[in-house]
Coordinates of C-alpha atoms in Angstrom, one line a residue:
X1364 CA -106.3 -1.3 5.1
X1365 CA -105.5 -5.0 4.8
X1366 CA -102.4 -6.6 6.2
X1367 CA -101.2 -7.2 2.7
X1368 CA -101.4 -3.5 1.8
X1369 CA -99.9 -2.6 5.1
X1370 CA -96.8 -4.8 4.9
X1371 CA -96.2 -5.2 1.2
X1372 CA -93.1 -3.1 1.1
X1373 CA -89.6 -3.6 -0.6
X1374 CA -87.5 -5.9 1.6
X1375 CA -84.7 -8.5 1.4
X1376 CA -85.1 -12.2 1.2
X1377 CA -82.3 -12.6 3.8
X1378 CA -80.1 -15.3 2.3
X1379 CA -77.5 -13.3 4.2
X1380 CA -77.1 -10.7 6.8
X1381 CA -76.0 -8.0 6.1
X1382 CA -77.7 -8.1 2.8
X1383 CA -75.5 -7.3 -0.2
X1384 CA -76.6 -3.6 -0.7
X1385 CA -75.4 -2.9 2.9
X1386 CA -72.0 -4.6 2.7
X1387 CA -69.2 -2.3 3.9
X1388 CA -67.1 -2.6 0.8
X1389 CA -64.7 0.2 1.8
X1390 CA -63.2 -1.8 4.6
X1391 CA -63.1 -5.1 2.7
X1392 CA -60.0 -6.5 1.2
X1393 CA -59.3 -9.9 -0.5
X1394 CA -56.5 -10.4 2.1
X1395 CA -59.0 -10.1 5.0
X1396 CA -61.4 -12.5 3.2
X1397 CA -58.6 -15.0 2.9
X1398 CA -57.8 -14.6 6.6
X1399 CA -61.3 -15.1 7.8
X1400 CA -61.7 -18.1 5.4
X1401 CA -58.7 -19.9 6.8
X1402 CA -59.8 -19.0 10.4
X1403 CA -63.3 -20.4 9.8
X1404 CA -62.0 -23.5 8.0
X1405 CA -59.6 -24.2 11.0
X1406 CA -62.4 -23.8 13.5
X1407 CA -64.7 -26.2 11.7
X1408 CA -64.5 -29.8 12.8
X1409 CA -63.6 -32.3 10.1
X1410 CA -67.0 -34.0 10.4
X1411 CA -68.8 -30.9 9.3
X1412 CA -67.0 -30.4 6.0
X1413 CA -67.5 -27.4 3.7
X1414 CA -70.1 -26.5 1.0
X1415 CA -69.4 -25.5 -2.6
X1416 CA -71.8 -23.5 -4.7
X1417 CA -70.8 -23.5 -8.4
X1418 CA -72.4 -21.0 -10.7
X1419 CA -72.8 -22.3 -14.3
X1420 CA -74.0 -19.2 -16.1
X1421 CA -74.8 -20.2 -19.6
X1422 CA -78.4 -20.5 -21.0
X1423 CA -79.5 -21.1 -24.6
X1424 CA -82.4 -18.6 -24.3
X1425 CA -83.5 -15.8 -22.0
X1426 CA -86.3 -16.3 -19.5
X1427 CA -87.7 -12.9 -18.8
X1428 CA -88.7 -13.6 -15.2
X1429 CA -85.1 -14.4 -14.2
X1430 CA -82.9 -12.1 -12.1
X1431 CA -79.8 -14.4 -12.1
X1432 CA -76.4 -13.7 -13.6
X1433 CA -76.4 -15.5 -17.0
X1434 CA -74.8 -15.5 -20.4
X1435 CA -77.1 -16.3 -23.3
X1436 CA -75.4 -18.4 -26.1
X1437 CA -76.0 -21.5 -28.2
X1438 CA -72.3 -22.1 -28.5
X1439 CA -71.2 -25.0 -26.4
X1440 CA -67.5 -24.5 -27.0
X1441 CA -67.8 -22.2 -24.0
X1442 CA -68.1 -25.2 -21.7
X1443 CA -64.5 -26.4 -21.7
X1444 CA -62.7 -23.1 -20.9
X1445 CA -65.3 -22.2 -18.2
X1446 CA -64.7 -25.5 -16.4
X1447 CA -60.9 -25.0 -16.6
X1448 CA -61.4 -21.6 -15.0
X1449 CA -63.6 -23.0 -12.2
X1450 CA -61.1 -25.7 -11.4
X1451 CA -58.3 -23.1 -11.4
X1452 CA -60.2 -21.0 -8.9
X1453 CA -60.8 -24.1 -6.7
X1454 CA -57.1 -24.9 -6.9
X1455 CA -56.3 -21.3 -5.6
X1456 CA -58.6 -21.9 -2.7
X1457 CA -57.1 -25.3 -1.9
X1458 CA -53.7 -23.8 -1.8
X1459 CA -54.9 -21.3 0.9
X1460 CA -56.4 -24.0 3.2
X1461 CA -54.1 -25.7 5.7
X1462 CA -55.3 -29.2 4.8
X1463 CA -57.4 -31.0 2.2
X1464 CA -61.0 -29.9 2.4
X1465 CA -63.8 -32.4 3.0
X1466 CA -66.7 -31.5 0.7
X1467 CA -70.1 -32.0 2.4
X1468 CA -72.3 -30.1 0.0
X1469 CA -72.1 -29.3 -3.7
X1470 CA -74.8 -27.3 -5.5
X1471 CA -74.7 -26.6 -9.2
X1472 CA -76.7 -23.5 -9.9
X1473 CA -77.2 -21.2 -12.9
X1474 CA -77.8 -20.1 -15.5
X1475 CA -78.5 -23.6 -16.7
X1476 CA -76.2 -26.3 -15.3
X1477 CA -77.7 -28.8 -17.8
X1478 CA -76.4 -26.6 -20.6
X1479 CA -73.2 -28.4 -19.9
X1480 CA -72.7 -31.9 -21.4
X1481 CA -72.7 -34.9 -19.0
X1482 CA -69.0 -35.5 -19.9
X1483 CA -68.0 -31.9 -19.0
X1484 CA -70.0 -32.1 -15.7
X1485 CA -68.1 -35.2 -14.9
X1486 CA -64.8 -33.5 -15.6
X1487 CA -65.8 -30.6 -13.3
X1488 CA -66.8 -32.9 -10.4
X1489 CA -63.8 -35.2 -10.7
X1490 CA -61.6 -32.2 -11.0
X1491 CA -62.8 -30.9 -7.6
X1492 CA -61.9 -34.1 -5.9
X1493 CA -58.3 -34.0 -7.1
X1494 CA -57.8 -31.6 -4.3
X1495 CA -60.5 -32.7 -1.8
X1496 CA -62.1 -35.5 0.0
X1497 CA -65.8 -36.5 -0.3
X1498 CA -67.7 -36.4 3.0
X1499 CA -69.2 -39.8 3.8
X1500 CA -72.6 -38.1 4.3
X1501 CA -72.3 -35.8 1.3
X1502 CA -75.3 -34.0 -0.2
X1503 CA -74.9 -33.0 -3.8
X1504 CA -77.6 -31.3 -5.8
X1505 CA -78.1 -29.5 -9.1
X1506 CA -80.7 -27.4 -10.9
X1507 CA -82.0 -29.0 -14.1
X1508 CA -83.9 -27.4 -17.0
X1509 CA -86.7 -29.9 -18.0
X1510 CA -86.3 -29.0 -21.7
X1511 CA -82.6 -30.0 -21.9
X1512 CA -81.9 -32.4 -19.0
X1513 CA -81.3 -35.8 -20.6
X1514 CA -81.3 -39.1 -18.9
X1515 CA -77.6 -39.2 -19.5
X1516 CA -77.3 -36.0 -17.4
X1517 CA -79.2 -37.6 -14.6
X1518 CA -77.4 -40.9 -14.7
X1519 CA -73.9 -39.3 -14.9
X1520 CA -74.5 -36.9 -11.9
X1521 CA -76.1 -39.8 -9.9
X1522 CA -73.0 -41.9 -10.6
X1523 CA -70.9 -38.9 -9.3
X1524 CA -72.8 -38.9 -6.0
X1525 CA -75.7 -36.5 -6.7
X1526 CA -79.0 -37.5 -5.0
X1527 CA -81.0 -34.3 -5.2
X1528 CA -82.2 -32.4 -8.3
X1529 CA -84.6 -29.5 -8.6
X1530 CA -86.4 -28.7 -11.9
X1531 CA -87.5 -25.2 -12.7
X1532 CA -91.2 -25.4 -13.6
X1533 CA -92.5 -21.9 -12.8
X1534 CA -96.1 -22.3 -14.3
X1535 CA -97.8 -24.5 -16.8
X1536 CA -100.1 -21.8 -18.3
X1537 CA -99.4 -21.2 -22.0
X1538 CA -100.1 -17.5 -21.6
X1539 CA -97.7 -17.1 -18.7
X1540 CA -95.0 -19.3 -20.3
X1541 CA -95.1 -17.1 -23.4
X1542 CA -94.8 -13.9 -21.4
X1543 CA -91.8 -15.2 -19.5
X1544 CA -90.3 -16.8 -22.6
X1545 CA -90.2 -20.2 -21.0
X1546 CA -92.1 -22.6 -23.2
X1547 CA -92.1 -25.9 -21.2
X1548 CA -94.7 -28.6 -21.6
X1549 CA -95.9 -30.7 -18.7
X1550 CA -94.7 -33.7 -20.6
X1551 CA -91.1 -32.6 -20.4
X1552 CA -91.3 -32.1 -16.6
X1553 CA -93.0 -35.4 -16.1
X1554 CA -90.3 -37.2 -18.2
X1555 CA -87.3 -35.9 -16.3
X1556 CA -89.1 -36.4 -12.9
X1557 CA -89.8 -40.1 -13.8
X1558 CA -86.3 -40.6 -15.0
X1559 CA -84.8 -39.2 -11.8
X1560 CA -87.0 -41.4 -9.7
X1561 CA -86.1 -44.5 -11.8
X1562 CA -82.4 -43.8 -11.5
X1563 CA -82.6 -43.5 -7.7
X1564 CA -82.6 -39.8 -6.8
X1565 CA -83.9 -39.5 -3.2
X1566 CA -85.0 -35.9 -3.4
X1567 CA -86.7 -34.5 -6.5
X1568 CA -87.8 -30.8 -6.3
X1569 CA -89.9 -28.6 -8.5
X1570 CA -89.6 -24.8 -8.4
X1571 CA -92.9 -22.9 -8.9
X1572 CA -93.4 -19.1 -8.9
X1573 CA -96.6 -17.1 -8.1
X1574 CA -97.1 -13.5 -9.1
X1575 CA -95.9 -13.9 -12.7
X1576 CA -97.3 -11.8 -15.5
X1577 CA -100.9 -12.7 -16.6
X1578 CA -101.0 -15.4 -13.9
X1579 CA -104.4 -16.1 -12.5
X1580 CA -105.8 -18.2 -9.7
X1581 CA -106.8 -21.1 -12.1
X1582 CA -103.3 -21.1 -13.5
X1583 CA -101.8 -21.6 -10.1
X1584 CA -104.3 -24.3 -9.1
X1585 CA -103.7 -26.1 -12.4
X1586 CA -99.9 -25.9 -12.0
X1587 CA -100.1 -27.3 -8.4
X1588 CA -102.5 -30.1 -9.4
X1589 CA -100.2 -31.2 -12.2
X1590 CA -97.3 -30.9 -9.8
X1591 CA -99.1 -33.0 -7.2
X1592 CA -99.7 -35.7 -9.8
X1593 CA -95.9 -36.1 -10.0
X1594 CA -95.3 -36.0 -6.2
X1595 CA -91.9 -34.3 -6.1
X1596 CA -90.3 -34.7 -2.7
X1597 CA -90.0 -31.0 -2.1
X1598 CA -91.2 -27.7 -3.6
X1599 CA -90.2 -24.1 -3.7
X1600 CA -93.2 -21.9 -4.2
X1601 CA -91.6 -18.5 -4.7
X1602 CA -93.0 -15.0 -5.0
X1603 CA -91.9 -13.5 -8.3
X1604 CA -89.2 -10.9 -7.5
X1605 CA -89.9 -8.0 -9.9
X1606 CA -86.6 -6.1 -10.0
X1607 CA -86.4 -4.6 -13.5
X1608 CA -84.0 -1.9 -12.5
X1609 CA -81.2 -4.5 -12.0
X1610 CA -79.0 -4.3 -15.1
X1611 CA -79.1 -7.4 -17.4
X1612 CA -81.8 -9.3 -15.6
X1613 CA -84.0 -9.5 -18.7
X1614 CA -87.3 -8.7 -17.0
X1615 CA -89.0 -7.3 -20.0
X1616 CA -91.7 -8.2 -22.4
X1617 CA -94.5 -7.3 -20.0
X1618 CA -95.6 -4.3 -17.9
X1619 CA -96.0 -3.8 -14.2
X1620 CA -99.8 -3.7 -14.8
X1621 CA -99.6 -7.3 -16.1
X1622 CA -98.5 -8.6 -12.7
X1623 CA -101.0 -9.6 -10.0
X1624 CA -101.0 -7.1 -7.2
X1625 CA -101.4 -7.2 -3.4
X1626 CA -104.4 -9.3 -2.3
X1627 CA -104.7 -10.9 -5.7
X1628 CA -101.1 -12.0 -5.6
X1629 CA -101.3 -13.2 -2.0
X1630 CA -104.4 -15.2 -2.8
X1631 CA -102.4 -17.1 -5.4
X1632 CA -100.0 -18.1 -2.6
X1633 CA -102.6 -18.9 0.1
X1634 CA -104.8 -21.1 -2.1
X1635 CA -101.7 -22.7 -3.6
X1636 CA -100.4 -23.4 -0.1
X1637 CA -103.8 -24.9 1.0
X1638 CA -103.7 -27.2 -2.1
X1639 CA -100.2 -28.3 -1.2
X1640 CA -101.1 -29.0 2.4
X1641 CA -104.1 -31.1 1.3
X1642 CA -101.7 -33.3 -0.7
X1643 CA -99.3 -34.0 2.2
X1644 CA -96.7 -31.1 1.8
X1645 CA -95.4 -29.4 5.0
X1646 CA -94.5 -25.7 5.0
X1647 CA -90.9 -25.1 5.8
X1648 CA -89.3 -21.8 6.4
X1649 CA -90.3 -19.2 3.8
X1650 CA -91.7 -20.3 0.4
X1651 CA -90.7 -24.0 0.8
X1652 CA -92.7 -27.2 1.2
X1653 CA -91.7 -30.9 1.5
X1654 CA -93.2 -34.3 2.0
X1655 CA -92.7 -35.8 5.5
X1656 CA -90.1 -38.2 4.1
X1657 CA -87.8 -35.5 2.7
X1658 CA -84.6 -34.5 4.5
X1659 CA -85.6 -30.8 4.4
X1660 CA -88.7 -31.5 6.4
X1661 CA -86.7 -33.7 8.8
X1662 CA -84.2 -31.0 9.3
X1663 CA -86.9 -28.4 9.9
X1664 CA -88.6 -30.7 12.4
X1665 CA -85.3 -31.4 14.2
X1666 CA -84.3 -27.7 14.4
X1667 CA -81.3 -28.2 12.0
X1668 CA -82.6 -26.3 9.0
X1669 CA -80.1 -23.7 7.7
X1670 CA -80.3 -20.9 5.1
X1671 CA -77.5 -19.4 3.0
X1672 CA -76.9 -18.1 -0.5
X1673 CA -78.0 -21.5 -1.9
X1674 CA -81.4 -21.1 -0.1
X1675 CA -82.5 -23.6 2.5
X1676 CA -80.3 -26.6 3.2
X1677 CA -80.8 -29.5 5.5
X1678 CA -77.5 -29.1 7.3
X1679 CA -75.1 -26.3 8.2
X1680 CA -71.5 -25.9 7.3
X1681 CA -69.5 -22.9 8.6
X1682 CA -67.6 -22.5 5.3
X1683 CA -69.3 -22.1 1.9
X1684 CA -67.1 -21.3 -1.1
X1685 CA -68.7 -20.0 -4.2
X1686 CA -67.0 -20.8 -7.5
X1687 CA -67.7 -19.3 -10.9
X1688 CA -68.7 -15.9 -12.1
X1689 CA -70.8 -13.8 -9.7
X1690 CA -70.7 -16.5 -7.0
X1691 CA -70.8 -15.5 -3.3
X1692 CA -68.8 -17.2 -0.6
X1693 CA -69.4 -17.2 3.1
X1694 CA -66.9 -17.9 5.9
X1695 CA -69.4 -17.0 8.6
X1696 CA -67.2 -14.0 9.5
X1697 CA -67.2 -12.5 6.0
X1698 CA -68.8 -12.6 2.6
X1699 CA -67.0 -12.3 -0.7
X1700 CA -68.5 -12.0 -4.2
X1701 CA -66.8 -12.9 -7.5
X1702 CA -66.7 -10.5 -10.5
X1703 CA -69.8 -10.5 -12.6
X1704 CA -68.5 -10.8 -16.2
X1705 CA -66.8 -13.7 -17.8
X1706 CA -64.1 -11.5 -19.2
X1707 CA -63.1 -10.2 -15.7
X1708 CA -63.4 -13.7 -14.2
X1709 CA -61.0 -15.1 -16.8
X1710 CA -58.6 -12.2 -16.5
X1711 CA -58.3 -12.5 -12.7
X1712 CA -57.6 -16.2 -12.9
X1713 CA -55.0 -15.7 -15.6
X1714 CA -53.1 -13.6 -13.1
X1715 CA -53.5 -16.3 -10.4
X1716 CA -55.8 -14.0 -8.4
X1717 CA -59.0 -15.0 -6.7
X1718 CA -61.7 -13.3 -8.8
X1719 CA -63.2 -11.5 -5.8
X1720 CA -64.4 -7.9 -6.4
X1721 CA -66.3 -7.0 -3.2
X1722 CA -67.3 -8.3 0.1
X1723 CA -68.1 -7.6 3.8
X1724 CA -66.3 -8.4 7.0
X1725 CA -68.9 -8.9 9.8
X1726 CA -68.5 -7.1 13.0
X1727 CA -69.7 -8.5 16.4
X1728 CA -73.1 -6.8 16.1
X1729 CA -73.5 -8.2 12.5
X1730 CA -72.9 -11.8 13.7
X1731 CA -75.4 -11.6 16.6
X1732 CA -78.1 -10.1 14.3
X1733 CA -77.3 -12.7 11.7
X1734 CA -78.1 -15.5 14.2
X1735 CA -81.5 -13.9 14.9
X1736 CA -82.4 -13.5 11.3
X1737 CA -81.3 -17.1 10.6
X1738 CA -83.5 -18.3 13.5
X1739 CA -86.5 -16.4 12.2
X1740 CA -86.1 -17.5 8.6
X1741 CA -85.5 -21.2 9.6
X1742 CA -87.4 -21.8 12.8
X1743 CA -89.9 -18.8 13.1
X1744 CA -88.5 -18.2 16.6
X1745 CA -85.5 -16.5 18.3
X1746 CA -84.4 -15.5 21.7
X1747 CA -81.9 -13.2 23.4
X1748 CA -81.0 -14.8 26.7
X1749 CA -77.2 -14.5 26.9
X1750 CA -74.2 -12.6 25.7
X1751 CA -74.1 -14.4 22.4
X1752 CA -77.7 -13.4 21.4
X1753 CA -78.3 -10.1 23.1
X1754 CA -77.4 -6.8 21.5
X1755 CA -78.0 -3.2 22.7
X1756 CA -80.7 -2.4 20.2
X1757 CA -83.1 -5.1 21.3
X1758 CA -85.4 -2.7 23.0
X1759 CA -85.7 -0.6 19.8
X1760 CA -86.3 -3.8 17.7
X1761 CA -89.2 -4.7 20.0
X1762 CA -90.6 -1.2 19.5
X1763 CA -90.4 -1.6 15.8
X1764 CA -92.4 -4.9 16.2
X1765 CA -95.1 -3.4 18.3
X1766 CA -97.5 -2.8 15.4
X1767 CA -96.9 -6.4 14.2
X1768 CA -97.6 -7.6 17.7
X1769 CA -100.9 -5.8 17.7
X1770 CA -101.8 -7.3 14.3
X1771 CA -101.1 -10.8 15.7
X1772 CA -98.0 -11.5 13.6
X1773 CA -95.6 -12.1 16.5
X1774 CA -95.7 -13.1 20.1
X1775 CA -93.0 -11.4 22.3
X1776 CA -92.0 -12.3 25.8
X1777 CA -89.2 -10.7 27.9
X1778 CA -86.5 -12.5 25.9
X1779 CA -88.2 -14.4 23.1
X1780 CA -89.9 -13.7 19.8
X1781 CA -92.2 -16.3 18.0
X1782 CA -93.7 -15.8 14.5
X1783 CA -97.4 -16.8 14.6
X1784 CA -99.1 -18.8 11.9
X1785 CA -100.7 -15.5 10.8
X1786 CA -97.3 -13.9 10.7
X1787 CA -95.4 -16.5 8.6
X1788 CA -96.3 -14.7 5.3
X1789 CA -94.6 -11.6 6.7
X1790 CA -91.4 -13.1 8.1
X1791 CA -89.3 -10.9 5.8
X1792 CA -90.9 -7.8 7.4
X1793 CA -90.3 -9.2 10.8
X1794 CA -86.6 -9.8 10.0
X1795 CA -86.4 -6.2 8.8
X1796 CA -87.0 -5.0 12.4
X1797 CA -83.7 -6.6 13.3
X1798 CA -81.8 -5.3 10.3
X1799 CA -79.9 -2.4 11.9
X1800 CA -77.9 -1.6 8.8
X1801 CA -81.0 -0.9 6.8
X1802 CA -82.7 0.9 9.7
X1803 CA -79.7 3.2 10.0
X1804 CA -79.5 3.9 6.3
X1805 CA -82.9 3.7 4.6
X1806 CA -82.5 3.3 0.8
X1807 CA -83.4 6.2 -1.4
X1808 CA -83.8 4.1 -4.5
X1809 CA -85.3 0.7 -5.2
X1810 CA -83.1 -2.2 -3.9
X1811 CA -85.4 -5.1 -3.1
X1812 CA -88.5 -6.8 -4.4
X1813 CA -91.8 -6.5 -2.6
X1814 CA -92.1 -8.7 0.5
X1815 CA -95.6 -10.1 -0.3

C-alpha cells in the first residue's frame, strides 16, 4: 500500500483547534464569549492591534467547487442594507471594548467581495474607522473575482490602505471551468494582475486548486505555467475539498468518479509544486507558496507565520473579530460563529444583539493542544518542554505517531517533533494525532474532506 492510500483519510484543515464539529456548544453562551473577548483585548498590547474578517456573501453565479457560505443574486440593491448591518455589528463590538480598537488586519472574504461597488466598499471601510484607529503597520487584503474586479475597485481599495489582493483562478482548462461553473479566461486574470501591480499592490496572490473534476496533469501544468508568466507574489495551491453532504455548498454537476483520486491527485500536487519551485516559489506551511520577497515567506523564515480562520497570515493578533453572516471570531480563549442566513443575521441586529449562534470556550488542555497544532501547521515543528506546552496525553500522542515515524514522516525526540520533508504532505494527519477531541469521539458520519 502506498503512503497516499494509507494516509488519505477524512481530516480537518486546522484553521482552528478545536475544529468546529467538536465545539462544546452546550457550555457556550454569548455572555461568556463577550467576557473572553474583553479579557483578550485587554491582555493584548496596543502595538499588536486586532484583526477583522468581513464576510461579503453575495455572488452573481454559483461556482460548483465552492463550499463557502454565499447568496446567489444579480440584484445589487442588497449591498447597502448589508453594509449597514455589518457596521451595526461592528458598533456593538466597539461598545463592548474598553477603548478604541486599533485595527492591524482587515480581510474581505466571500462570497465575492468585488460584487460590491467601489463606492459601497469605501463606505464600509470608512465606517469601520469611525469607531477605530488604523494601525501604522496595517495589513489589509481582499479576495477579487477576476471577472468582475474593475480597476476602480483596485484603486479605491488601494486608496483605503489595501496592499494585498488574491484572485481566485482555480484552473484554466475549459473542461474544468465548465464543470465547476467558473468560466474565466486567462486574459481576465492577467488584466487584473497587471492593474494591481501598476497601482502599487505589494502582494498579489493567485488561488489555484488541484483535484477538481476532469482535471488532468497537463491542465495543472498549463495553469501553473500561465500563472508563472504573471509572477504573482504568493500562491495558494489547495486540494479541492469535496464535501457534497454540507447543505447549500453547491458541489454538484459532476460525480465522485469525475474527480482525480489518490496517487493521481497527489501527482497533480507534486508536479505542480516542483514547477513552482523551479520558478522561485518557496513552500510555506500547507498548500501555500511565495516568492522570497513576499511578507508571507519572510514571516515563515522568521518563525512568525500564523494561521487562523483567514488562513495563513504574516503576523499574529490575539483578537480576531468576524463580521457578517456566518463569520467566525477568535479571542484565543474562545470561538464564536455568526448565524448562517441573512434573515437571521438582520433579525439579531434589529434587536441590538450580536448575531452569534454557537461557539466554544477553550479549556486549558484545548489551549495547549492549539499551540502544538499551530506550530505544526506553521513551522512543521513543535516541542513540549515546559508547563505551557506539556499535557498528560503526550505519551499517547507519540504512540499514535509511531507508524508515521516508521514511514519517515516525522522525527521524534524526548520532547520535540519535527515534520520531515517527506511528511509535509501529511501534516493534517500528523496534527490529528494531537486532536484529543476527535480521538475521544470518532465521527460516525462524514465531517471533513480527505487529507490528501
